[in-house]
Amino acid sequence: MYTRYLPPADYGTYDLNIAYITFLSSILFLDIWGGIMRFMFDYKKVEEKAYAVKAGMVIFSCSTLIYAIAVIILGNLLGIDYKFWLFMYGLLTNIQQVFGFVARGYGQNRVFAFGGVLGSFVTIICNIIFIVGMKGGYQYLYISSCIGLLVNIIILERSVRFFALMRSCGLNKTLLKEMTIYSLPLCNSAAFWFCPTSIKFLN
């Protein structure tokens, strides 16, 4: 559908920008969602798991600020169009990752799976409406993805009550330090993305 209704150059630009934002997010956010879930399992009591969530969100918030600055600077340097929607796509993707891993940390695997399926379905429907029906440009690929991610986030929030978790406990500074040290090597996951992707581009 994409290649039929979008010019190949536009779809290629979209695909390349998604690759940029994925690579950037992997480095700046330290894959903190994996760190959050790992430290959640250190606590047996359900209410204590919120300490890991709150510490992880401090790191996530700092990463988000750096991410916003990086998108603005790199977007201007590289002449990227629709920087706002690209920024929102990356941000919502990372929020969805955090919410999803927190849900899994609380054993809500069915909700995690259901949210992912429904979010993907909504994205597909929106793409059909915007691109096929309204003859929109490739910016609607970002917009449709953002809508689908937002639906997924809402479903996860209704199940996990993420914002209530943030208010239920204080910040454990020792845990914050441990989680930062643990998560720093996780940004190397970008290398696993970079190797096959760079080979694909070179070919």
mmCIF file of C-alpha atoms in Angstrom:
data_model
loop_
_atom_site.group_PDB
_atom_site.id
_atom_site.type_symbol
_atom_site.label_atom_id
_atom_site.label_comp_id
_atom_site.label_asym_id
_atom_site.label_seq_id
_atom_site.Cartn_x
_atom_site.Cartn_y
_atom_site.Cartn_z
ATOM 1 C CA MET A 1 0.000 0.000 0.000
ATOM 2 C CA TYR A 2 2.787 2.404 0.960
ATOM 3 C CA THR A 3 4.749 1.962 -2.249
ATOM 4 C CA ARG A 4 1.588 2.221 -4.367
ATOM 5 C CA TYR A 5 0.216 5.437 -2.895
ATOM 6 C CA LEU A 6 3.473 7.147 -1.889
ATOM 7 C CA PRO A 7 6.360 8.191 -4.159
ATOM 8 C CA PRO A 8 9.329 5.822 -3.639
ATOM 9 C CA ALA A 9 11.556 8.760 -2.643
ATOM 10 C CA ASP A 10 9.115 9.832 0.098
ATOM 11 C CA TYR A 11 8.780 6.342 1.500
ATOM 12 C CA GLY A 12 12.569 5.948 1.405
ATOM 13 C CA THR A 13 12.943 9.225 3.314
ATOM 14 C CA TYR A 14 10.432 8.052 5.901
ATOM 15 C CA ASP A 15 12.219 4.723 6.314
ATOM 16 C CA LEU A 16 15.597 6.423 6.711
ATOM 17 C CA ASN A 17 14.248 8.875 9.307
ATOM 18 C CA ILE A 18 12.768 6.020 11.315
ATOM 19 C CA ALA A 19 16.191 4.353 11.245
ATOM 20 C CA TYR A 20 17.772 7.581 12.544
ATOM 21 C CA ILE A 21 15.278 7.936 15.369
ATOM 22 C CA THR A 22 15.560 4.272 16.367
ATOM 23 C CA PHE A 23 19.334 4.508 16.548
ATOM 24 C CA LEU A 24 19.202 7.771 18.497
ATOM 25 C CA SER A 25 16.654 6.409 20.979
ATOM 26 C CA SER A 26 18.647 3.233 21.594
ATOM 27 C CA ILE A 27 21.622 5.328 22.703
ATOM 28 C CA LEU A 28 19.964 8.164 24.606
ATOM 29 C CA PHE A 29 17.332 6.175 26.497
ATOM 30 C CA LEU A 30 19.741 3.391 27.553
ATOM 31 C CA ASP A 31 16.944 0.878 26.940
ATOM 32 C CA ILE A 32 15.827 1.927 30.423
ATOM 33 C CA TRP A 33 12.599 -0.052 30.075
ATOM 34 C CA GLY A 34 14.649 -3.254 30.297
ATOM 35 C CA GLY A 35 16.413 -1.919 33.380
ATOM 36 C CA ILE A 36 13.106 -1.025 35.022
ATOM 37 C CA MET A 37 11.680 -4.509 34.552
ATOM 38 C CA ARG A 38 14.903 -6.163 35.752
ATOM 39 C CA PHE A 39 14.880 -4.174 39.030
ATOM 40 C CA MET A 40 11.147 -4.695 39.521
ATOM 41 C CA PHE A 41 11.890 -8.388 39.960
ATOM 42 C CA ASP A 42 14.137 -7.570 42.939
ATOM 43 C CA TYR A 43 11.009 -6.791 44.963
ATOM 44 C CA LYS A 44 8.518 -9.425 46.054
ATOM 45 C CA LYS A 45 5.811 -7.050 47.257
ATOM 46 C CA VAL A 46 3.760 -5.467 44.496
ATOM 47 C CA GLU A 47 3.774 -2.014 46.063
ATOM 48 C CA GLU A 48 7.584 -1.997 46.340
ATOM 49 C CA LYS A 49 8.047 -2.506 42.601
ATOM 50 C CA ALA A 50 7.033 1.132 42.149
ATOM 51 C CA TYR A 51 10.470 2.177 43.453
ATOM 52 C CA ALA A 52 12.095 0.709 40.344
ATOM 53 C CA VAL A 53 9.509 2.379 38.116
ATOM 54 C CA LYS A 54 10.068 5.800 39.676
ATOM 55 C CA ALA A 55 13.864 5.573 39.517
ATOM 56 C CA GLY A 56 13.652 4.487 35.892
ATOM 57 C CA MET A 57 11.380 7.403 35.041
ATOM 58 C CA VAL A 58 13.925 9.883 36.398
ATOM 59 C CA ILE A 59 16.443 8.497 33.897
ATOM 60 C CA PHE A 60 13.771 8.458 31.191
ATOM 61 C CA SER A 61 12.898 12.118 31.823
ATOM 62 C CA CYS A 62 16.541 13.209 31.551
ATOM 63 C CA SER A 63 16.902 11.181 28.352
ATOM 64 C CA THR A 64 13.770 12.778 26.914
ATOM 65 C CA LEU A 65 15.212 16.272 27.385
ATOM 66 C CA ILE A 66 18.465 15.304 25.632
ATOM 67 C CA TYR A 67 16.461 13.511 22.935
ATOM 68 C CA ALA A 68 14.381 16.626 22.220
ATOM 69 C CA ILE A 69 17.499 18.771 21.848
ATOM 70 C CA ALA A 70 19.171 16.150 19.636
ATOM 71 C CA VAL A 71 16.147 15.900 17.319
ATOM 72 C CA ILE A 72 16.002 19.685 16.901
ATOM 73 C CA ILE A 73 19.727 20.013 16.184
ATOM 74 C CA LEU A 74 20.088 16.964 13.949
ATOM 75 C CA GLY A 75 16.777 17.639 12.243
ATOM 76 C CA ASN A 76 17.960 21.098 11.208
ATOM 77 C CA LEU A 77 21.415 19.894 10.205
ATOM 78 C CA LEU A 78 20.053 17.051 8.090
ATOM 79 C CA GLY A 79 17.148 19.061 6.703
ATOM 80 C CA ILE A 80 14.542 16.596 7.949
ATOM 81 C CA ASP A 81 10.901 17.461 7.255
ATOM 82 C CA TYR A 82 8.095 16.961 9.769
ATOM 83 C CA LYS A 83 10.503 17.059 12.735
ATOM 84 C CA PHE A 84 7.643 17.469 15.206
ATOM 85 C CA TRP A 85 5.911 14.267 14.105
ATOM 86 C CA LEU A 86 9.208 12.397 13.953
ATOM 87 C CA PHE A 87 9.953 13.598 17.491
ATOM 88 C CA MET A 88 6.503 12.503 18.676
ATOM 89 C CA TYR A 89 6.887 9.116 16.992
ATOM 90 C CA GLY A 90 10.140 8.457 18.829
ATOM 91 C CA LEU A 91 8.851 9.782 22.161
ATOM 92 C CA LEU A 92 5.605 7.797 22.080
ATOM 93 C CA THR A 93 7.478 4.677 21.005
ATOM 94 C CA ASN A 94 9.729 4.997 24.049
ATOM 95 C CA ILE A 95 6.821 5.742 26.399
ATOM 96 C CA GLN A 96 5.037 2.684 25.053
ATOM 97 C CA GLN A 97 8.173 0.636 25.704
ATOM 98 C CA VAL A 98 8.293 1.796 29.325
ATOM 99 C CA PHE A 99 4.585 1.180 29.922
ATOM 100 C CA GLY A 100 4.794 -2.211 28.241
ATOM 101 C CA PHE A 101 7.773 -3.413 30.269
ATOM 102 C CA VAL A 102 6.204 -2.141 33.506
ATOM 103 C CA ALA A 103 3.045 -4.082 32.627
ATOM 104 C CA ARG A 104 5.159 -7.197 32.082
ATOM 105 C CA GLY A 105 6.930 -6.556 35.380
ATOM 106 C CA TYR A 106 3.538 -6.716 37.069
ATOM 107 C CA GLY A 107 2.623 -9.892 35.189
ATOM 108 C CA GLN A 108 0.158 -8.166 32.837
ATOM 109 C CA ASN A 109 1.387 -10.042 29.777
ATOM 110 C CA ARG A 110 -2.046 -10.369 28.184
ATOM 111 C CA VAL A 111 -2.636 -6.635 28.412
ATOM 112 C CA PHE A 112 0.827 -6.039 26.947
ATOM 113 C CA ALA A 113 0.043 -8.289 23.975
ATOM 114 C CA PHE A 114 -3.499 -6.964 23.485
ATOM 115 C CA GLY A 115 -2.327 -3.350 23.538
ATOM 116 C CA GLY A 116 0.316 -4.081 20.922
ATOM 117 C CA VAL A 117 -2.124 -5.830 18.589
ATOM 118 C CA LEU A 118 -4.818 -3.154 18.933
ATOM 119 C CA GLY A 119 -2.303 -0.341 18.512
ATOM 120 C CA SER A 120 -0.994 -1.920 15.305
ATOM 121 C CA PHE A 121 -4.546 -2.373 14.002
ATOM 122 C CA VAL A 122 -5.371 1.285 14.681
ATOM 123 C CA THR A 123 -2.165 2.345 12.893
ATOM 124 C CA ILE A 124 -3.123 0.327 9.811
ATOM 125 C CA ILE A 125 -6.680 1.736 9.740
ATOM 126 C CA CYS A 126 -5.370 5.300 10.100
ATOM 127 C CA ASN A 127 -2.890 4.763 7.273
ATOM 128 C CA ILE A 128 -5.675 3.536 5.011
ATOM 129 C CA ILE A 129 -7.835 6.567 5.861
ATOM 130 C CA PHE A 130 -5.068 9.173 5.583
ATOM 131 C CA ILE A 131 -3.015 7.804 2.693
ATOM 132 C CA VAL A 132 -5.485 5.839 0.567
ATOM 133 C CA GLY A 133 -8.659 7.769 1.349
ATOM 134 C CA MET A 134 -7.325 11.319 1.816
ATOM 135 C CA LYS A 135 -4.309 10.950 -0.516
ATOM 136 C CA GLY A 136 -2.036 12.307 2.205
ATOM 137 C CA GLY A 137 1.751 12.427 2.141
ATOM 138 C CA TYR A 138 4.270 10.396 4.082
ATOM 139 C CA GLN A 139 3.900 12.586 7.184
ATOM 140 C CA TYR A 140 0.716 10.622 7.848
ATOM 141 C CA LEU A 141 2.823 7.526 8.396
ATOM 142 C CA TYR A 142 4.192 9.274 11.492
ATOM 143 C CA ILE A 143 0.767 10.531 12.517
ATOM 144 C CA SER A 144 -0.886 7.125 12.131
ATOM 145 C CA SER A 145 1.888 5.479 14.155
ATOM 146 C CA CYS A 146 1.509 8.111 16.880
ATOM 147 C CA ILE A 147 -2.230 7.458 17.097
ATOM 148 C CA GLY A 148 -1.653 3.694 17.322
ATOM 149 C CA LEU A 149 1.030 4.120 19.978
ATOM 150 C CA LEU A 150 -1.225 6.440 21.970
ATOM 151 C CA VAL A 151 -4.008 3.839 21.937
ATOM 152 C CA ASN A 152 -1.534 1.238 23.183
ATOM 153 C CA ILE A 153 -0.316 3.564 25.955
ATOM 154 C CA ILE A 154 -3.881 4.293 27.111
ATOM 155 C CA ILE A 155 -4.673 0.571 27.345
ATOM 156 C CA LEU A 156 -1.511 -0.084 29.343
ATOM 157 C CA GLU A 157 -2.169 2.885 31.632
ATOM 158 C CA ARG A 158 -5.710 1.718 32.410
ATOM 159 C CA SER A 159 -4.310 -1.638 33.478
ATOM 160 C CA VAL A 160 -1.129 -0.642 35.329
ATOM 161 C CA ARG A 161 -2.181 2.815 36.634
ATOM 162 C CA PHE A 162 1.253 4.139 35.829
ATOM 163 C CA PHE A 163 0.740 7.678 37.113
ATOM 164 C CA ALA A 164 -0.666 6.382 40.387
ATOM 165 C CA LEU A 165 2.537 4.363 40.784
ATOM 166 C CA MET A 166 4.576 7.568 40.480
ATOM 167 C CA ARG A 167 2.668 9.085 43.407
ATOM 168 C CA SER A 168 2.758 5.982 45.578
ATOM 169 C CA CYS A 169 6.440 6.094 46.584
ATOM 170 C CA GLY A 170 9.464 8.344 46.989
ATOM 171 C CA LEU A 171 12.667 8.316 45.008
ATOM 172 C CA ASN A 172 15.282 5.789 46.115
ATOM 173 C CA LYS A 173 18.559 7.531 45.200
ATOM 174 C CA THR A 174 20.639 4.397 45.794
ATOM 175 C CA LEU A 175 18.413 2.451 43.427
ATOM 176 C CA LEU A 176 18.625 5.296 40.907
ATOM 177 C CA LYS A 177 22.425 5.067 40.913
ATOM 178 C CA GLU A 178 22.369 1.260 40.600
ATOM 179 C CA MET A 179 19.883 1.399 37.751
ATOM 180 C CA THR A 180 21.930 4.003 35.881
ATOM 181 C CA ILE A 181 25.087 1.898 36.141
ATOM 182 C CA TYR A 182 23.167 -1.213 35.079
ATOM 183 C CA SER A 183 21.492 0.479 32.113
ATOM 184 C CA LEU A 184 24.513 2.287 30.638
ATOM 185 C CA PRO A 185 25.783 -0.832 28.800
ATOM 186 C CA LEU A 186 22.274 -1.397 27.407
ATOM 187 C CA CYS A 187 22.747 1.528 25.023
ATOM 188 C CA ASN A 188 25.174 -0.790 23.225
ATOM 189 C CA SER A 189 22.076 -2.508 21.857
ATOM 190 C CA ALA A 190 22.311 0.171 19.185
ATOM 191 C CA ALA A 191 25.308 -1.740 17.851
ATOM 192 C CA PHE A 192 23.095 -4.749 17.124
ATOM 193 C CA TRP A 193 20.859 -2.431 15.078
ATOM 194 C CA PHE A 194 23.747 -0.610 13.395
ATOM 195 C CA CYS A 195 25.645 -3.616 12.042
ATOM 196 C CA PRO A 196 22.924 -5.255 9.887
ATOM 197 C CA THR A 197 21.386 -1.888 8.964
ATOM 198 C CA SER A 198 24.683 -0.416 7.784
ATOM 199 C CA ILE A 199 25.335 -3.518 5.710
ATOM 200 C CA LYS A 200 21.877 -3.147 4.142
ATOM 201 C CA PHE A 201 22.535 0.491 3.249
ATOM 202 C CA LEU A 202 25.979 -0.314 1.837
ATOM 203 C CA ASN A 203 24.505 -3.035 -0.341
#
